[in-house]
mmCIF file of C-alpha atoms in Angstrom:
data_model
loop_
_atom_site.group_PDB
_atom_site.id
_atom_site.type_symbol
_atom_site.label_atom_id
_atom_site.label_comp_id
_atom_site.label_asym_id
_atom_site.label_seq_id
_atom_site.Cartn_x
_atom_site.Cartn_y
_atom_site.Cartn_z
ATOM 1 C CA MET A 1 21.799 15.290 -19.226
ATOM 2 C CA THR A 2 21.206 17.549 -16.435
ATOM 3 C CA PRO A 3 23.832 18.550 -14.669
ATOM 4 C CA ILE A 4 24.874 16.321 -11.075
ATOM 5 C CA GLU A 5 24.491 17.763 -8.274
ATOM 6 C CA ILE A 6 27.305 19.144 -6.668
ATOM 7 C CA LEU A 7 27.480 19.116 -2.296
ATOM 8 C CA HIS A 8 31.139 20.109 -2.087
ATOM 9 C CA GLN A 9 34.043 20.522 -4.050
ATOM 10 C CA ASP A 10 37.254 22.051 -3.577
ATOM 11 C CA ASP A 11 40.743 21.140 -4.835
ATOM 12 C CA ALA A 12 41.218 18.246 -3.404
ATOM 13 C CA PHE A 13 37.966 16.714 -3.931
ATOM 14 C CA ILE A 14 34.822 16.971 -5.419
ATOM 15 C CA ALA A 15 31.512 15.108 -3.699
ATOM 16 C CA VAL A 16 27.902 14.371 -6.389
ATOM 17 C CA ASN A 17 24.685 12.936 -5.774
ATOM 18 C CA LYS A 18 25.077 10.644 -7.444
ATOM 19 C CA PRO A 19 21.497 10.218 -9.653
ATOM 20 C CA ALA A 20 19.121 6.628 -9.578
ATOM 21 C CA GLY A 21 20.148 4.627 -12.882
ATOM 22 C CA LEU A 22 23.426 6.594 -13.511
ATOM 23 C CA PRO A 23 26.024 4.064 -14.040
ATOM 24 C CA VAL A 24 29.366 6.015 -12.176
ATOM 25 C CA HIS A 25 32.209 3.912 -14.967
ATOM 26 C CA ARG A 26 32.072 1.918 -18.187
ATOM 27 C CA SER A 27 32.695 -1.632 -17.305
ATOM 28 C CA ALA A 28 32.137 -5.201 -18.335
ATOM 29 C CA MET A 29 29.365 -5.050 -16.308
ATOM 30 C CA VAL A 30 27.984 -1.811 -16.779
ATOM 31 C CA ASN A 31 28.390 -0.845 -20.858
ATOM 32 C CA ASP A 32 25.021 0.033 -22.731
ATOM 33 C CA ALA A 33 24.581 3.402 -21.221
ATOM 34 C CA GLU A 34 24.106 6.388 -23.405
ATOM 35 C CA GLN A 35 25.887 8.094 -19.997
ATOM 36 C CA TYR A 36 28.853 7.531 -17.165
ATOM 37 C CA LEU A 37 28.813 10.036 -14.247
ATOM 38 C CA VAL A 38 32.386 10.225 -14.540
ATOM 39 C CA ASP A 39 32.270 11.225 -18.779
ATOM 40 C CA VAL A 40 29.594 14.180 -17.312
ATOM 41 C CA LEU A 41 30.772 14.789 -14.587
ATOM 42 C CA ARG A 42 34.564 15.612 -15.868
ATOM 43 C CA GLU A 43 32.448 17.725 -18.631
ATOM 44 C CA GLN A 44 30.946 19.728 -16.019
ATOM 45 C CA VAL A 45 33.872 20.386 -13.869
ATOM 46 C CA GLY A 46 36.180 20.642 -16.959
ATOM 47 C CA GLY A 47 40.059 17.726 -15.891
ATOM 48 C CA ASN A 48 40.584 14.219 -14.791
ATOM 49 C CA VAL A 49 37.937 13.126 -12.231
ATOM 50 C CA TYR A 50 39.295 10.370 -10.115
ATOM 51 C CA LEU A 51 36.472 7.585 -8.605
ATOM 52 C CA ALA A 52 37.421 7.279 -4.589
ATOM 53 C CA HIS A 53 34.685 4.196 -4.188
ATOM 54 C CA ARG A 54 31.458 3.038 -6.534
ATOM 55 C CA LEU A 55 28.048 2.820 -5.871
ATOM 56 C CA ASP A 56 25.259 0.877 -7.306
ATOM 57 C CA ARG A 57 23.660 2.172 -10.644
ATOM 58 C CA ALA A 58 20.375 1.227 -9.830
ATOM 59 C CA THR A 59 21.653 3.758 -5.999
ATOM 60 C CA SER A 60 21.488 6.818 -5.407
ATOM 61 C CA GLY A 61 23.419 9.616 -2.539
ATOM 62 C CA VAL A 62 26.211 10.957 -1.898
ATOM 63 C CA LEU A 63 29.730 10.007 -3.608
ATOM 64 C CA LEU A 64 33.327 11.235 -3.500
ATOM 65 C CA VAL A 65 35.137 11.839 -6.766
ATOM 66 C CA ALA A 66 39.614 13.298 -6.375
ATOM 67 C CA ARG A 67 40.640 15.768 -8.889
ATOM 68 C CA SER A 68 44.006 14.097 -8.558
ATOM 69 C CA SER A 69 45.234 9.830 -8.461
ATOM 70 C CA GLU A 70 46.939 10.501 -4.974
ATOM 71 C CA VAL A 71 44.013 12.157 -3.823
ATOM 72 C CA ALA A 72 41.702 9.266 -4.790
ATOM 73 C CA ALA A 73 44.591 6.289 -3.085
ATOM 74 C CA ALA A 74 44.666 8.368 0.476
ATOM 75 C CA LEU A 75 40.280 8.212 -0.197
ATOM 76 C CA GLY A 76 40.177 4.685 -1.305
ATOM 77 C CA GLU A 77 42.398 3.651 1.461
ATOM 78 C CA GLN A 78 40.023 5.144 4.305
ATOM 79 C CA PHE A 79 37.282 3.037 3.078
ATOM 80 C CA MET A 80 39.542 0.721 3.339
ATOM 81 C CA GLY A 81 40.276 0.388 6.486
ATOM 82 C CA ARG A 82 36.615 1.352 7.222
ATOM 83 C CA ASP A 83 37.291 4.248 8.676
ATOM 84 C CA VAL A 84 34.777 5.784 6.587
ATOM 85 C CA ARG A 85 29.904 5.839 7.696
ATOM 86 C CA LYS A 86 28.649 4.976 6.121
ATOM 87 C CA GLN A 87 25.038 5.421 6.399
ATOM 88 C CA TYR A 88 21.495 4.960 3.991
ATOM 89 C CA LEU A 89 18.138 4.738 3.548
ATOM 90 C CA VAL A 90 16.540 2.061 2.704
ATOM 91 C CA VAL A 91 12.487 1.294 1.680
ATOM 92 C CA VAL A 92 11.998 -2.685 2.097
ATOM 93 C CA ARG A 93 8.670 -5.117 1.938
ATOM 94 C CA GLY A 94 7.865 -6.219 5.615
ATOM 95 C CA TRP A 95 9.159 -5.070 9.275
ATOM 96 C CA PRO A 96 11.838 -6.727 10.615
ATOM 97 C CA GLU A 97 11.723 -8.154 13.411
ATOM 98 C CA PRO A 98 13.878 -7.457 16.000
ATOM 99 C CA THR A 99 13.223 -3.525 14.607
ATOM 100 C CA GLU A 100 17.431 -2.812 14.826
ATOM 101 C CA GLY A 101 20.446 -5.484 14.871
ATOM 102 C CA VAL A 102 22.967 -6.618 12.952
ATOM 103 C CA ILE A 103 23.385 -9.022 10.323
ATOM 104 C CA ASP A 104 26.870 -11.065 10.017
ATOM 105 C CA TYR A 105 26.708 -12.874 6.513
ATOM 106 C CA ALA A 106 29.752 -13.478 4.530
ATOM 107 C CA LEU A 107 29.080 -12.501 1.203
ATOM 108 C CA PRO A 108 30.975 -13.399 -2.914
ATOM 109 C CA GLY A 109 32.258 -10.656 -4.829
ATOM 110 C CA ALA A 110 31.146 -9.069 -8.371
ATOM 111 C CA ARG A 111 31.289 -13.250 -9.334
ATOM 112 C CA GLU A 112 28.270 -14.884 -7.177
ATOM 113 C CA THR A 113 31.372 -18.199 -7.234
ATOM 114 C CA GLY A 114 33.727 -16.759 -5.824
ATOM 115 C CA PRO A 115 35.095 -16.661 -2.362
ATOM 116 C CA ARG A 116 33.468 -15.038 0.536
ATOM 117 C CA ARG A 117 34.499 -12.828 2.746
ATOM 118 C CA GLU A 118 33.031 -11.898 5.786
ATOM 119 C CA ALA A 119 30.171 -8.432 5.694
ATOM 120 C CA ARG A 120 28.274 -7.140 8.753
ATOM 121 C CA THR A 121 25.619 -5.056 8.402
ATOM 122 C CA HIS A 122 23.491 -1.902 11.293
ATOM 123 C CA TYR A 123 20.060 -1.437 10.271
ATOM 124 C CA ARG A 124 17.614 0.458 12.600
ATOM 125 C CA GLY A 125 13.630 0.865 12.013
ATOM 126 C CA LEU A 126 12.795 4.677 11.920
ATOM 127 C CA ALA A 127 9.692 3.838 10.356
ATOM 128 C CA THR A 128 6.569 1.152 9.646
ATOM 129 C CA VAL A 129 3.959 1.370 7.221
ATOM 130 C CA GLU A 130 0.631 -0.308 6.266
ATOM 131 C CA VAL A 131 -0.883 -0.410 2.573
ATOM 132 C CA PRO A 132 -5.081 -1.397 1.926
ATOM 133 C CA ILE A 133 -3.978 -4.119 -1.398
ATOM 134 C CA ALA A 134 -4.010 -6.464 -1.734
ATOM 135 C CA LEU A 135 -0.998 -8.902 -3.473
ATOM 136 C CA GLY A 136 -1.277 -12.269 -3.365
ATOM 137 C CA ARG A 137 -2.623 -13.993 -0.249
ATOM 138 C CA TYR A 138 -2.593 -11.166 1.942
ATOM 139 C CA PRO A 139 -5.793 -8.000 1.854
ATOM 140 C CA GLN A 140 -2.951 -5.658 3.141
ATOM 141 C CA GLN A 141 1.138 -5.058 2.853
ATOM 142 C CA ARG A 142 3.555 -3.637 5.116
ATOM 143 C CA TYR A 143 6.785 -1.540 4.079
ATOM 144 C CA ALA A 144 9.384 -0.065 6.552
ATOM 145 C CA LEU A 145 12.160 2.717 5.818
ATOM 146 C CA LEU A 146 14.987 0.955 7.245
ATOM 147 C CA LEU A 147 18.652 2.952 8.332
ATOM 148 C CA ALA A 148 21.955 1.400 6.821
ATOM 149 C CA GLU A 149 24.958 0.946 7.552
ATOM 150 C CA PRO A 150 27.529 -1.082 5.877
ATOM 151 C CA GLU A 151 30.756 -1.420 7.367
ATOM 152 C CA SER A 152 32.594 -3.091 5.005
ATOM 153 C CA GLY A 153 32.197 -2.772 1.416
ATOM 154 C CA ARG A 154 31.652 -5.619 -0.199
ATOM 155 C CA PHE A 155 29.940 -6.438 -3.635
ATOM 156 C CA ARG A 156 25.706 -5.394 -3.218
ATOM 157 C CA GLN A 157 26.148 -5.739 0.467
ATOM 158 C CA ILE A 158 23.414 -4.701 0.715
ATOM 159 C CA ARG A 159 20.688 -5.538 -1.014
ATOM 160 C CA LYS A 160 22.298 -8.733 0.253
ATOM 161 C CA HIS A 161 22.302 -8.943 3.225
ATOM 162 C CA LEU A 162 18.232 -7.589 3.541
ATOM 163 C CA ALA A 163 17.197 -10.246 0.541
ATOM 164 C CA HIS A 164 19.505 -12.234 2.514
ATOM 165 C CA ILE A 165 16.685 -11.657 6.092
ATOM 166 C CA HIS A 166 13.484 -12.101 3.600
ATOM 167 C CA HIS A 167 13.016 -7.499 3.522
ATOM 168 C CA PRO A 168 15.072 -7.048 0.524
ATOM 169 C CA VAL A 169 14.709 -3.632 -1.274
ATOM 170 C CA ILE A 170 12.240 -2.228 -2.704
ATOM 171 C CA GLY A 171 13.376 -1.229 -6.354
ATOM 172 C CA ASP A 172 15.773 -4.405 -6.523
ATOM 173 C CA CYS A 173 15.870 -5.984 -10.313
ATOM 174 C CA GLN A 174 18.359 -8.319 -9.011
ATOM 175 C CA HIS A 175 17.386 -9.304 -5.111
ATOM 176 C CA GLY A 176 14.411 -8.363 -4.697
ATOM 177 C CA ARG A 177 10.620 -9.771 -5.493
ATOM 178 C CA SER A 178 9.153 -8.264 -8.676
ATOM 179 C CA ASP A 179 5.532 -8.642 -7.577
ATOM 180 C CA HIS A 180 6.540 -5.823 -5.111
ATOM 181 C CA ASN A 181 8.947 -4.066 -7.111
ATOM 182 C CA ARG A 182 5.895 -3.621 -9.164
ATOM 183 C CA LEU A 183 3.714 -2.485 -6.901
ATOM 184 C CA TYR A 184 5.227 0.401 -6.251
ATOM 185 C CA LYS A 185 4.907 1.370 -10.251
ATOM 186 C CA GLN A 186 1.494 0.973 -10.447
ATOM 187 C CA HIS A 187 0.258 2.188 -7.177
ATOM 188 C CA PHE A 188 2.965 4.499 -6.328
ATOM 189 C CA ALA A 189 4.636 5.295 -9.569
ATOM 190 C CA CYS A 190 7.092 5.030 -8.269
ATOM 191 C CA HIS A 191 10.774 2.804 -10.608
ATOM 192 C CA ARG A 192 13.215 3.078 -9.132
ATOM 193 C CA MET A 193 15.308 1.681 -6.521
ATOM 194 C CA LEU A 194 14.924 2.383 -3.100
ATOM 195 C CA LEU A 195 18.509 2.836 -1.751
ATOM 196 C CA HIS A 196 19.986 5.707 -0.854
ATOM 197 C CA ALA A 197 23.443 6.476 0.115
ATOM 198 C CA TRP A 198 22.094 9.654 1.777
ATOM 199 C CA LYS A 199 24.856 10.495 5.060
ATOM 200 C CA LEU A 200 29.279 9.499 5.115
ATOM 201 C CA ASP A 201 31.544 10.926 7.684
ATOM 202 C CA PHE A 202 35.424 10.989 7.049
ATOM 203 C CA ARG A 203 38.471 12.752 6.505
ATOM 204 C CA HIS A 204 39.270 15.273 4.218
ATOM 205 C CA PRO A 205 42.127 13.425 2.475
ATOM 206 C CA VAL A 206 44.828 16.698 2.689
ATOM 207 C CA SER A 207 43.821 18.686 6.036
ATOM 208 C CA GLY A 208 42.905 15.280 7.797
ATOM 209 C CA ALA A 209 39.287 17.144 9.949
ATOM 210 C CA ALA A 210 36.665 16.627 9.893
ATOM 211 C CA MET A 211 33.683 16.189 7.011
ATOM 212 C CA THR A 212 30.248 14.711 6.950
ATOM 213 C CA LEU A 213 28.480 15.070 4.366
ATOM 214 C CA GLN A 214 24.737 14.408 3.627
ATOM 215 C CA ALA A 215 22.805 13.957 -0.345
ATOM 216 C CA PRO A 216 19.226 14.823 -0.285
ATOM 217 C CA LEU A 217 16.573 12.855 -1.884
ATOM 218 C CA ASP A 218 15.226 12.573 -5.260
ATOM 219 C CA ARG A 219 11.802 14.188 -6.170
ATOM 220 C CA GLU A 220 10.910 10.080 -6.420
ATOM 221 C CA TYR A 221 11.944 9.235 -3.296
ATOM 222 C CA ALA A 222 11.205 11.846 -1.338
ATOM 223 C CA GLY A 223 7.308 11.800 -3.361
ATOM 224 C CA LEU A 224 7.037 8.079 -0.997
ATOM 225 C CA LEU A 225 8.364 9.363 2.079
ATOM 226 C CA GLU A 226 5.716 12.298 2.393
ATOM 227 C CA ARG A 227 3.150 10.015 0.326
ATOM 228 C CA PHE A 228 3.958 7.305 3.972
ATOM 229 C CA ASP A 229 4.320 10.223 6.869
ATOM 230 C CA TRP A 230 7.385 8.996 7.645
ATOM 231 C CA ALA A 231 9.320 12.755 6.117
ATOM 232 C CA ASN A 232 9.170 13.283 9.642
ATOM 233 C CA THR A 233 11.205 10.857 10.856
ATOM 234 C CA LEU A 234 14.684 11.271 9.439
ATOM 235 C CA PRO A 235 17.331 11.018 12.229
#
């Protein structure tokens, strides 16, 4: 396994750039992987590590991992208290209208039949493209790059919210469009979900200092931005 990219490391916590496709830990929902991030990181840095929050298996980007259970709890309180600003880069089918807005739609937890809880996601359009590839009734396909900021952290919140407004995330096998996912594999050699936890703003769990951490895009995602001439549109 290639070493996991470390964005920040001190005695209290480690911030990593989680690769797409690598599950964070073994669970009832994910128990078929060859490797899990916590195991790889434990071996890489030596000693115990404790998750402060989670990202979906298919999502890449900034992930905070504590060196003690106390620090994990302190970071967890910031996430639960919505004191952490989370910014994601996401490619979706279609061009959302309006180009900037808030999706306010209650969501269940991991079980679809469970109780729904309030959930809000802000989004802002960064760039659009129209590609001359026929699919279904349309000779051309439209896609957009968005900056998404979830207020809460519901299960698959961004993916479900964007699917709810009929602009699903490209590469999302559960809530997306299989025909468009296939198009990206065949024409753009893109085999991952295009959702990336790009930036986190939070307070250091020990010193209280303001921190901003940003995770670079992997080669596959960055190459797509170059191909669509989107690389200079990131805020």
